[in-house]
């Protein structure tokens, strides 16, 4: 009898899988993650997302179907995702997708997984577009480091008169950005440039003026990078995470110096994401370079997450 019970709780035999209910599948998945040391609420959340993905169900359907059995191929898919998670691969890579601003984005190895905190950036840029006269009718945005395209594609979806150019130096990330732009039907308003912005941006701004500049640059100081969770450290691209210079603020210094010397629209606004505790230093960098209207915007945890400023009239 004891053996029979053990059998019912395993995914074991792929040729003759033991029937598993939705609630068992969910419990087995979260128990395995908790055993790996993952926080209980995170483990439960991941089990729910994995089961929703595999069974193509909405969250409430999981509850309604709690005692229904998974199809054999669904049980197999759950075990396959779990085996990747046990190697500490992020769930989003195992599923090949994630959600940002309510939109679905393809992700995989080589591209940074969009973080919920970054939605603050999108909201701040939307507010800028809606509150600045003329921008709702016509707006040119430049972004450095597009990654999966989560920020810029969300904006293009939400602002029909926005046109954007993005720099993305990583071919893998540019590939995901292109796929996402095509899937979301905004490819005709997005120019993806696979070049270092330091050489590419001066050429581009010689051709037209921009109204907004955005970036979620790598900002984690190199000394802190080794403390990142294994999912991030082992699997996500260091290029998108680890900032330049020992304080990780190299990109902000370059933006502060370089952008005002480019031909831009008068009073173009910059909005950039920040790491925890970087607000004051980043503000000081831009203030010293002559920028105006400096603002720090907090995320839901009260941490300064976005820095916003405008190029002054004089320095354009
Ligand atoms: N917020 C991300 C993290 O903490 C870092 C993103 C970035 O460096 N721009 O993992």
Tab-separated table of N, CA and C and ligand atoms in Angstrom, residues 112 115 117-118 216-220 228 232 236 240-242 273 305, ligand 1:
chain	number	residue	atom	x	y	z
A	112	UNK	N	17.559	39.821	-20.744
A	112	UNK	CA	17.116	40.085	-19.368
A	112	UNK	C	15.598	39.881	-19.261
A	115	UNK	N	11.429	43.018	-15.295
A	115	UNK	CA	11.034	42.988	-13.877
A	115	UNK	C	9.766	43.807	-13.672
A	117	UNK	N	9.151	45.833	-11.366
A	117	UNK	CA	9.533	47.198	-10.952
A	117	UNK	C	9.665	48.144	-12.140
A	118	UNK	N	10.063	47.587	-13.278
A	118	UNK	CA	10.320	48.416	-14.454
A	118	UNK	C	9.024	48.979	-15.044
A	216	UNK	N	17.069	51.409	-19.252
A	216	UNK	CA	17.219	50.629	-18.024
A	216	UNK	C	18.604	49.995	-18.154
A	217	UNK	N	19.646	50.781	-17.854
A	217	UNK	CA	20.999	50.290	-18.135
A	217	UNK	C	21.436	49.263	-17.089
A	218	UNK	N	22.502	48.502	-17.363
A	218	UNK	CA	23.048	47.657	-16.294
A	218	UNK	C	23.569	48.571	-15.192
A	219	UNK	N	23.159	48.314	-13.941
A	219	UNK	CA	23.561	49.230	-12.864
A	219	UNK	C	24.048	48.538	-11.596
A	220	UNK	N	24.082	47.203	-11.595
A	220	UNK	CA	24.492	46.525	-10.363
A	220	UNK	C	26.021	46.635	-10.227
A	228	UNK	N	23.895	37.994	-6.210
A	228	UNK	CA	22.597	37.819	-6.875
A	228	UNK	C	22.110	36.382	-6.731
A	232	UNK	N	19.637	34.416	-11.440
A	232	UNK	CA	20.126	35.593	-12.170
A	232	UNK	C	21.595	35.399	-12.520
A	236	UNK	N	21.090	34.735	-16.335
A	236	UNK	CA	20.737	35.976	-17.046
A	236	UNK	C	22.015	36.698	-17.509
A	240	UNK	N	23.588	42.838	-19.259
A	240	UNK	CA	22.400	43.647	-18.987
A	240	UNK	C	22.257	43.993	-17.514
A	241	UNK	N	23.150	43.466	-16.673
A	241	UNK	CA	22.984	43.602	-15.224
A	241	UNK	C	24.101	44.390	-14.548
A	242	UNK	N	25.342	44.070	-14.909
A	242	UNK	CA	26.485	44.597	-14.153
A	242	UNK	C	26.918	45.938	-14.748
A	273	UNK	N	16.042	53.945	-15.361
A	273	UNK	CA	15.827	53.145	-14.152
A	273	UNK	C	17.092	53.160	-13.301
A	305	UNK	N	13.258	54.498	-7.963
A	305	UNK	CA	13.435	53.505	-9.037
A	305	UNK	C	13.691	54.153	-10.383
B	1	LIG	N1	16.553	45.171	-11.520
B	1	LIG	C1	17.411	44.168	-12.040
B	1	LIG	C2	17.817	43.216	-10.927
B	1	LIG	O1	17.916	43.608	-9.813
B	1	LIG	C3	18.658	44.771	-12.642
B	1	LIG	C4	18.356	45.409	-13.942
B	1	LIG	C5	19.485	46.300	-14.363
B	1	LIG	O2	20.646	46.162	-13.995
B	1	LIG	N2	19.148	47.231	-15.150
B	1	LIG	O3	18.031	42.064	-11.151
